[in-house]
PDB file of C-alpha atoms in Angstrom:
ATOM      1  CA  UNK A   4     -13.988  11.803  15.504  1.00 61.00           C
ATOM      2  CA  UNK A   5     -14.893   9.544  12.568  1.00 89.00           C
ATOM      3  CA  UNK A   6     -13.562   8.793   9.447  1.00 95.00           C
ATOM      4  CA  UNK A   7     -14.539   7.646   6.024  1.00 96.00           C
ATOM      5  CA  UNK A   8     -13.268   4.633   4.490  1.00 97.00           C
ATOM      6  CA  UNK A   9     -13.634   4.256   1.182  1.00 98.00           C
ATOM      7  CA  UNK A  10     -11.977   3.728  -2.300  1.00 98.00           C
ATOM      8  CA  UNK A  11     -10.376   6.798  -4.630  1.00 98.00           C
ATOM      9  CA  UNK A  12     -12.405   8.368  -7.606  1.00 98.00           C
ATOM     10  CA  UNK A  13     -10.373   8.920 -10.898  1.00 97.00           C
ATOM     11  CA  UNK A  14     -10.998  12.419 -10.486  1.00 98.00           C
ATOM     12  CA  UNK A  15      -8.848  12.521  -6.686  1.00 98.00           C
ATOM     13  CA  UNK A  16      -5.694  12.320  -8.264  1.00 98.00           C
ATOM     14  CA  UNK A  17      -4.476  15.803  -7.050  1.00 98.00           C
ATOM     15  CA  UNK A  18      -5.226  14.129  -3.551  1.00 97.00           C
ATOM     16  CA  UNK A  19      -3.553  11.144  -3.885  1.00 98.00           C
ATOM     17  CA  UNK A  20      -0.274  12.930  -5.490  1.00 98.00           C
ATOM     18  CA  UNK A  21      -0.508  15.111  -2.334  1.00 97.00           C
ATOM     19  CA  UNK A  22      -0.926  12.060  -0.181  1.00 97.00           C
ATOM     20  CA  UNK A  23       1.899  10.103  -1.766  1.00 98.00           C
ATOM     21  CA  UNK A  24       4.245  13.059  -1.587  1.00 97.00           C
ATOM     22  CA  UNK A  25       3.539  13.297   2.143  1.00 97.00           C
ATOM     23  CA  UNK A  26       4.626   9.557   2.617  1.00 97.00           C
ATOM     24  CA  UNK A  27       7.830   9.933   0.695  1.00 97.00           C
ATOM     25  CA  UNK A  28       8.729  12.423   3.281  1.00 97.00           C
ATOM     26  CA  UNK A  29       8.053   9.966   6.156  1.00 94.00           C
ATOM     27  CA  UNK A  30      11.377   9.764   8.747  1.00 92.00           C
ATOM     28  CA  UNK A  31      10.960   5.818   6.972  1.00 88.00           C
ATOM     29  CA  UNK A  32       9.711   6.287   3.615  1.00 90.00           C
ATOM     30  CA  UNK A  33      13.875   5.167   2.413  1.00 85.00           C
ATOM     31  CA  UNK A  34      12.184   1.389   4.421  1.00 84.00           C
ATOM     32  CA  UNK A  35       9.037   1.520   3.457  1.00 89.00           C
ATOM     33  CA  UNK A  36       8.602   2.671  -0.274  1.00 91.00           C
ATOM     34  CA  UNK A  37      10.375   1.907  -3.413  1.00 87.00           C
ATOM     35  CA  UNK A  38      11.147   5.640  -5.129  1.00 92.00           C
ATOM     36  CA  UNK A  39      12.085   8.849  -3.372  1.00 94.00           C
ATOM     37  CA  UNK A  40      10.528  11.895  -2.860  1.00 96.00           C
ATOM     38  CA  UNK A  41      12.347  14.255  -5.147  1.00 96.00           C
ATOM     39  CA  UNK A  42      11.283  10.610  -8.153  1.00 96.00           C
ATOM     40  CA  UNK A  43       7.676  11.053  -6.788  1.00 96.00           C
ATOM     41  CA  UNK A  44       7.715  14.871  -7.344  1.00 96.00           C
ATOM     42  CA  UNK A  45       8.762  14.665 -11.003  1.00 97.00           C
ATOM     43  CA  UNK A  46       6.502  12.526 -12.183  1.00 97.00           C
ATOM     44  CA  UNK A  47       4.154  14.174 -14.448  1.00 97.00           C
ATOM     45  CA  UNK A  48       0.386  14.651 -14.309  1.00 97.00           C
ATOM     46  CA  UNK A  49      -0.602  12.368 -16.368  1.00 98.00           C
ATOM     47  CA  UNK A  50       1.338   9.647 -14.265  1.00 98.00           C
ATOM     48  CA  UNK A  51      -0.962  10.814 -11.104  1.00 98.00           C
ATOM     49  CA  UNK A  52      -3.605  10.846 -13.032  1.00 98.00           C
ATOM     50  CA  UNK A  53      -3.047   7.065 -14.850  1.00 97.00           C
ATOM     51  CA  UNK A  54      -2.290   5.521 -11.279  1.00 97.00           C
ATOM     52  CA  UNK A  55      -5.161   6.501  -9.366  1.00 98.00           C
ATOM     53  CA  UNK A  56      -7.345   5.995 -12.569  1.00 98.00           C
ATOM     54  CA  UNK A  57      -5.867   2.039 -12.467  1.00 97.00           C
ATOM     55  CA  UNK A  58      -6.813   2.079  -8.633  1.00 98.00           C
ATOM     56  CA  UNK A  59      -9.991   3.841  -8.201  1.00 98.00           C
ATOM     57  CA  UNK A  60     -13.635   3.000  -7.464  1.00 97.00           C
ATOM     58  CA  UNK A  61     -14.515   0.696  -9.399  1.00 95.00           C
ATOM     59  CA  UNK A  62     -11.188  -0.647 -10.765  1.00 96.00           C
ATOM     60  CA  UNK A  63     -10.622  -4.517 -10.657  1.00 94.00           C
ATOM     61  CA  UNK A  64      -6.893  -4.677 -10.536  1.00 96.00           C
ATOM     62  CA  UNK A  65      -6.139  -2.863  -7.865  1.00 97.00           C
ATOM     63  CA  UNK A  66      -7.814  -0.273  -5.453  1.00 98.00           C
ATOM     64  CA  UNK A  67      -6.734   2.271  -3.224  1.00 98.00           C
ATOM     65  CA  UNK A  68      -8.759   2.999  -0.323  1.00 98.00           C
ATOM     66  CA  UNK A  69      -8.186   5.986   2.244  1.00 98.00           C
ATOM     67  CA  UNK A  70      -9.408   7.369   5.340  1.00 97.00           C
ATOM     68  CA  UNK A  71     -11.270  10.417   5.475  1.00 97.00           C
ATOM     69  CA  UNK A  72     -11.243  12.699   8.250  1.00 94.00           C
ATOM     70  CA  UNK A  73     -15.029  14.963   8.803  1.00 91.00           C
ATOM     71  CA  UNK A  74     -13.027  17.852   7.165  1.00 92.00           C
ATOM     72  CA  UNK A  75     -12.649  16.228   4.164  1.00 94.00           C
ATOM     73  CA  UNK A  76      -8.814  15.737   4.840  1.00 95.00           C
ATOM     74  CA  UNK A  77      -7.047  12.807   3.520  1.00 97.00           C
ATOM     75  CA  UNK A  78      -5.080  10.813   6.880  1.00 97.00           C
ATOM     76  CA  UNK A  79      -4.303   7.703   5.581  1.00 97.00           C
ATOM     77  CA  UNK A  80      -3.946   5.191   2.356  1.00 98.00           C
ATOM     78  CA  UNK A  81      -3.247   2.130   1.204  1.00 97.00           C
ATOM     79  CA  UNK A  82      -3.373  -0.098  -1.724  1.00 98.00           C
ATOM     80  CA  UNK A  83      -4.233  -3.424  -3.084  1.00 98.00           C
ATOM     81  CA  UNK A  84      -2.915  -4.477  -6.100  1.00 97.00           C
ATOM     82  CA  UNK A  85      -4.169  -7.918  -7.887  1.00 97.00           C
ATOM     83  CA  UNK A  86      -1.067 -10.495  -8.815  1.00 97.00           C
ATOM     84  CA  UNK A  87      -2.467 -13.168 -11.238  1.00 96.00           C
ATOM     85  CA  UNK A  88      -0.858 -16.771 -11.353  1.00 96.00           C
ATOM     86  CA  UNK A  89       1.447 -17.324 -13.988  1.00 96.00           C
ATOM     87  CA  UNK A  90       2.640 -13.719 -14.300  1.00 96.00           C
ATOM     88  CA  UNK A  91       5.731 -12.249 -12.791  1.00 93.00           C
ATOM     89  CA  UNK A  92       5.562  -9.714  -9.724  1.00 89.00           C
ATOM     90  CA  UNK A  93       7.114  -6.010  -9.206  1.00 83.00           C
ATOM     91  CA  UNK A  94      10.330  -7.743  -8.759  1.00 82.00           C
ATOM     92  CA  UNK A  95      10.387  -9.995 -12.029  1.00 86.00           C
ATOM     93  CA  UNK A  96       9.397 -12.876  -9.366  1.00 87.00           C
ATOM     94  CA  UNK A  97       7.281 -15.501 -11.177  1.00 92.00           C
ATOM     95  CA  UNK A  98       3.670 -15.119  -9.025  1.00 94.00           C
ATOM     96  CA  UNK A  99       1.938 -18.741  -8.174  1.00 93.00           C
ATOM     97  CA  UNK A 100      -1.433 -18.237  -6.620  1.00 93.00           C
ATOM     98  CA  UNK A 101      -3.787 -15.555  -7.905  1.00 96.00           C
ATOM     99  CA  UNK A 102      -3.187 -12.920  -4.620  1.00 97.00           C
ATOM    100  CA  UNK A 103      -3.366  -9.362  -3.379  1.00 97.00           C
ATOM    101  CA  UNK A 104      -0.084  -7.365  -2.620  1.00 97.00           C
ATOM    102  CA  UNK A 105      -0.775  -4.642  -0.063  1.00 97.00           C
ATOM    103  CA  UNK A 106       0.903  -1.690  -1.238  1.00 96.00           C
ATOM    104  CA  UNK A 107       1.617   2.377  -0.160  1.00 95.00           C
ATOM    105  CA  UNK A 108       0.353   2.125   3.593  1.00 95.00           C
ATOM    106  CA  UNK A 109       0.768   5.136   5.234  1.00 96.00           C
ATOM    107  CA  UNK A 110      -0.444   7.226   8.103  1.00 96.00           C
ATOM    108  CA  UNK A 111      -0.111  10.741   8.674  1.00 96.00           C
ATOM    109  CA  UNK A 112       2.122  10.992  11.531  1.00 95.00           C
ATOM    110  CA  UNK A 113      -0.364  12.809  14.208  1.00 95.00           C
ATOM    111  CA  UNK A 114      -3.082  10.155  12.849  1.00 95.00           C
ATOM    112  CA  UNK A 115      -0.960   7.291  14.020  1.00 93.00           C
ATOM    113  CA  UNK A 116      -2.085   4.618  17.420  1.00 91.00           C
ATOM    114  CA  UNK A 117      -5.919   5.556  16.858  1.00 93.00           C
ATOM    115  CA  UNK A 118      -6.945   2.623  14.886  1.00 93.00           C
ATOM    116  CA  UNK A 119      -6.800   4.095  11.250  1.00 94.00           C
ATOM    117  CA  UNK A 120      -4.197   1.306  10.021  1.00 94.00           C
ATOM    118  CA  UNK A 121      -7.053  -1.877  11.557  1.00 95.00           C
ATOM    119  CA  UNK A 122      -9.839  -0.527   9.608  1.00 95.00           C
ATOM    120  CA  UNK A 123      -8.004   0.408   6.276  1.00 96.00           C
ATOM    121  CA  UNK A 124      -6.525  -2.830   6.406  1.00 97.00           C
ATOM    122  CA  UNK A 125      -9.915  -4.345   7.198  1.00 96.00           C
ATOM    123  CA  UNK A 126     -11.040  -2.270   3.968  1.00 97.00           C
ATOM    124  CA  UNK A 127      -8.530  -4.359   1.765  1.00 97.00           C
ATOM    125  CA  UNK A 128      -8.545  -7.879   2.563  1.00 97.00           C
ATOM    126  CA  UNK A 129     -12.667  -7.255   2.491  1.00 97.00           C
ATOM    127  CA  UNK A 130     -11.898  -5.727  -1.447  1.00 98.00           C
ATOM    128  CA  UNK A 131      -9.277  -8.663  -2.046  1.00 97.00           C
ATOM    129  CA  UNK A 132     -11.437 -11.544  -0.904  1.00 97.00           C
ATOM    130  CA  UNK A 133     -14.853 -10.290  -2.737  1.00 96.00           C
ATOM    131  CA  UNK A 134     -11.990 -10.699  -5.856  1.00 96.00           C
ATOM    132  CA  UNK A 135     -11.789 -14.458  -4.857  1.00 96.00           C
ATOM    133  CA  UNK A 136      -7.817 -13.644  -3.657  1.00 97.00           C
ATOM    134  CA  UNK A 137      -6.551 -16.695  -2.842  1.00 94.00           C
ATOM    135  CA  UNK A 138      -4.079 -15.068  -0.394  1.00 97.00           C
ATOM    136  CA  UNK A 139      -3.164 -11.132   0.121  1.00 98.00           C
ATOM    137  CA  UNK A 140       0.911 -10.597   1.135  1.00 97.00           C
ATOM    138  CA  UNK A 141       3.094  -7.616   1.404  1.00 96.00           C
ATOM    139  CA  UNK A 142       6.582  -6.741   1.698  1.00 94.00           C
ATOM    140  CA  UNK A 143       8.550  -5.400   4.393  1.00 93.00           C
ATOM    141  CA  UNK A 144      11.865  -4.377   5.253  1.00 90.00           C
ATOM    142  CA  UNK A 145      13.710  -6.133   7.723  1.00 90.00           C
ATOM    143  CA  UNK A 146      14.595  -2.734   9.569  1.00 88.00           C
ATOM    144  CA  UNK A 147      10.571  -1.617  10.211  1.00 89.00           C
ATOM    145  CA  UNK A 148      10.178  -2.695  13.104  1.00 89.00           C
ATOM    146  CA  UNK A 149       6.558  -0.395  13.332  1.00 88.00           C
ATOM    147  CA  UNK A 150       5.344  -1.998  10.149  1.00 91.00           C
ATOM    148  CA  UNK A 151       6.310  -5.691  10.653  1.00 94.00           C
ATOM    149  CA  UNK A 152       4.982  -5.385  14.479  1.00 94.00           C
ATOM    150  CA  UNK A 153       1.433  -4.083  13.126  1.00 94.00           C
ATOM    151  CA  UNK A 154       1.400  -6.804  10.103  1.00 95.00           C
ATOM    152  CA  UNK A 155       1.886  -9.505  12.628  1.00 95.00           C
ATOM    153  CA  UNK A 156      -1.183  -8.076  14.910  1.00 94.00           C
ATOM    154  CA  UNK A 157      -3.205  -7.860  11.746  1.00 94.00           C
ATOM    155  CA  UNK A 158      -2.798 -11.890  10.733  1.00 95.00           C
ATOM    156  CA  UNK A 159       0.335 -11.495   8.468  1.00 97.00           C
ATOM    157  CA  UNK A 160       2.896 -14.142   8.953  1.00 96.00           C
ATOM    158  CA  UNK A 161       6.523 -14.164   7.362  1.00 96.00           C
ATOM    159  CA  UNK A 162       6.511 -16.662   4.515  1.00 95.00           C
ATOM    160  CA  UNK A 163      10.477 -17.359   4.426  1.00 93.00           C
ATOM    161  CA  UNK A 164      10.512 -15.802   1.307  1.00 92.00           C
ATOM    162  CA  UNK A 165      13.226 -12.710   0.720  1.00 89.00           C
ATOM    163  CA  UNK A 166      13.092 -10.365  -2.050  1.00 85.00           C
ATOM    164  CA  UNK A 167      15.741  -9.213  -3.665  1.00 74.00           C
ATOM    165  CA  UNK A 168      16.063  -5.731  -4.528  1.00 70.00           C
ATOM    166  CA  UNK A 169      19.471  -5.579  -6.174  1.00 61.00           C
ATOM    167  CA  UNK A 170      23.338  -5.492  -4.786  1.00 58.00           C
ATOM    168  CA  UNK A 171      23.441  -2.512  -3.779  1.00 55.00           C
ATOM    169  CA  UNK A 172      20.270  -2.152  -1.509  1.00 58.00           C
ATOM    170  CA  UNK A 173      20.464  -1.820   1.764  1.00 65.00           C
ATOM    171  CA  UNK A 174      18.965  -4.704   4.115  1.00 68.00           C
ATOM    172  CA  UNK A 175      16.587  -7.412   2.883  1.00 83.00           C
ATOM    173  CA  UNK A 176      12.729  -7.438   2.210  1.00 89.00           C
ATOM    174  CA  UNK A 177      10.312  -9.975   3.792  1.00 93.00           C
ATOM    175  CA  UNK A 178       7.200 -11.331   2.347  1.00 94.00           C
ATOM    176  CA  UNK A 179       4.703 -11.408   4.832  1.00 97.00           C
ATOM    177  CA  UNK A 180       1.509 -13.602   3.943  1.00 97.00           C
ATOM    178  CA  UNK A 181      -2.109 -13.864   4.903  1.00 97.00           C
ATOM    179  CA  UNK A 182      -4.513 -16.718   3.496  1.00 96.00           C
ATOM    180  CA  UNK A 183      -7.837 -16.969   2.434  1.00 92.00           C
ATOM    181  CA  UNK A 184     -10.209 -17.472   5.697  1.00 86.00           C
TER     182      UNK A 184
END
């Protein structure tokens, strides 16, 4: 079977809601994103519709890029989001190097093991380095064992660096780094 890889149109929002709303439902979506799904269910359409405009085809901020199965059904996303130097990140973290921050990677459960994660991934850095992305990193929580295991196959090394996401959350986050080739 064979899957398209390829960025989100403005227009795919209803998808990507769908998508998104799947993920928060994940067995480890409390590890591996940062709102719930009953949060991701009440946000409005014009929310949907403003964050996969920001991330679409075309977009030079960020993109979202999914895999495609031949019926047209969506089994996989993830995105990259742009970090300039001299701003602050998600976490109010001042950011030092113009980089990419991978983002929302997720696999439909029955779509995991076959490769799908490799070649979105490949999809990304491609996207971030044609952006002259100085480095791409994510974050990961210290309890995803599945996530941190793939992100050290895929080049990704821990940077030391531990983010912070308040008192009362539960475990720490790890920045996990890949530079420039």
């Amino acid at each position: 079977m064979s899957y398209l890889i390829r960025s989100v149109r403005a227009d795919e929002w209803p998808a990507v809601k769908e998508l998104r709303l799947l993920a928060l439902r994940d067995p480890v979506a409390h590890l591996a994103f940062l709102e719930t799904y009953d949060e991701g269910l009440a946000r409005s359409d014009s929310y949907w519709k403003e964050r996969t405009t920001r991330a679409a085809e075309g977009a030079d901020d960020a993109q979202q890029i999914i895999a495609e199965g031949p019926d047209g059904e969506w089994v996989a996303t993830l995105t990259v989001l742009v970090e300039e130097a001299g701003t602050k990140d998600w976490a109010g973290s001042p950011v030092e190097r113009r980089q990419g921050h991978v983002v929302g990677v997720f696999v439909r459960p029955e779509y995991r093991g076959i490769g799908l994660t490799e070649v979105l991934f490949d999809a990304g850095l491609e996207w971030a380095w044609a952006r002259g992305l100085e480095r791409v990193r994510l974050i990961v929580h210290e309890d995803n064992g599945r996530a941190r295991t793939f992100y050290s196959r895929a080049g990704f090394m821990p940077s030391g660096v531990v983010v912070s996401l308040g008192d009362d959350a539960d475990g720490r986050e790890l920045e996990y780094v890949l530079e420039r080739p």
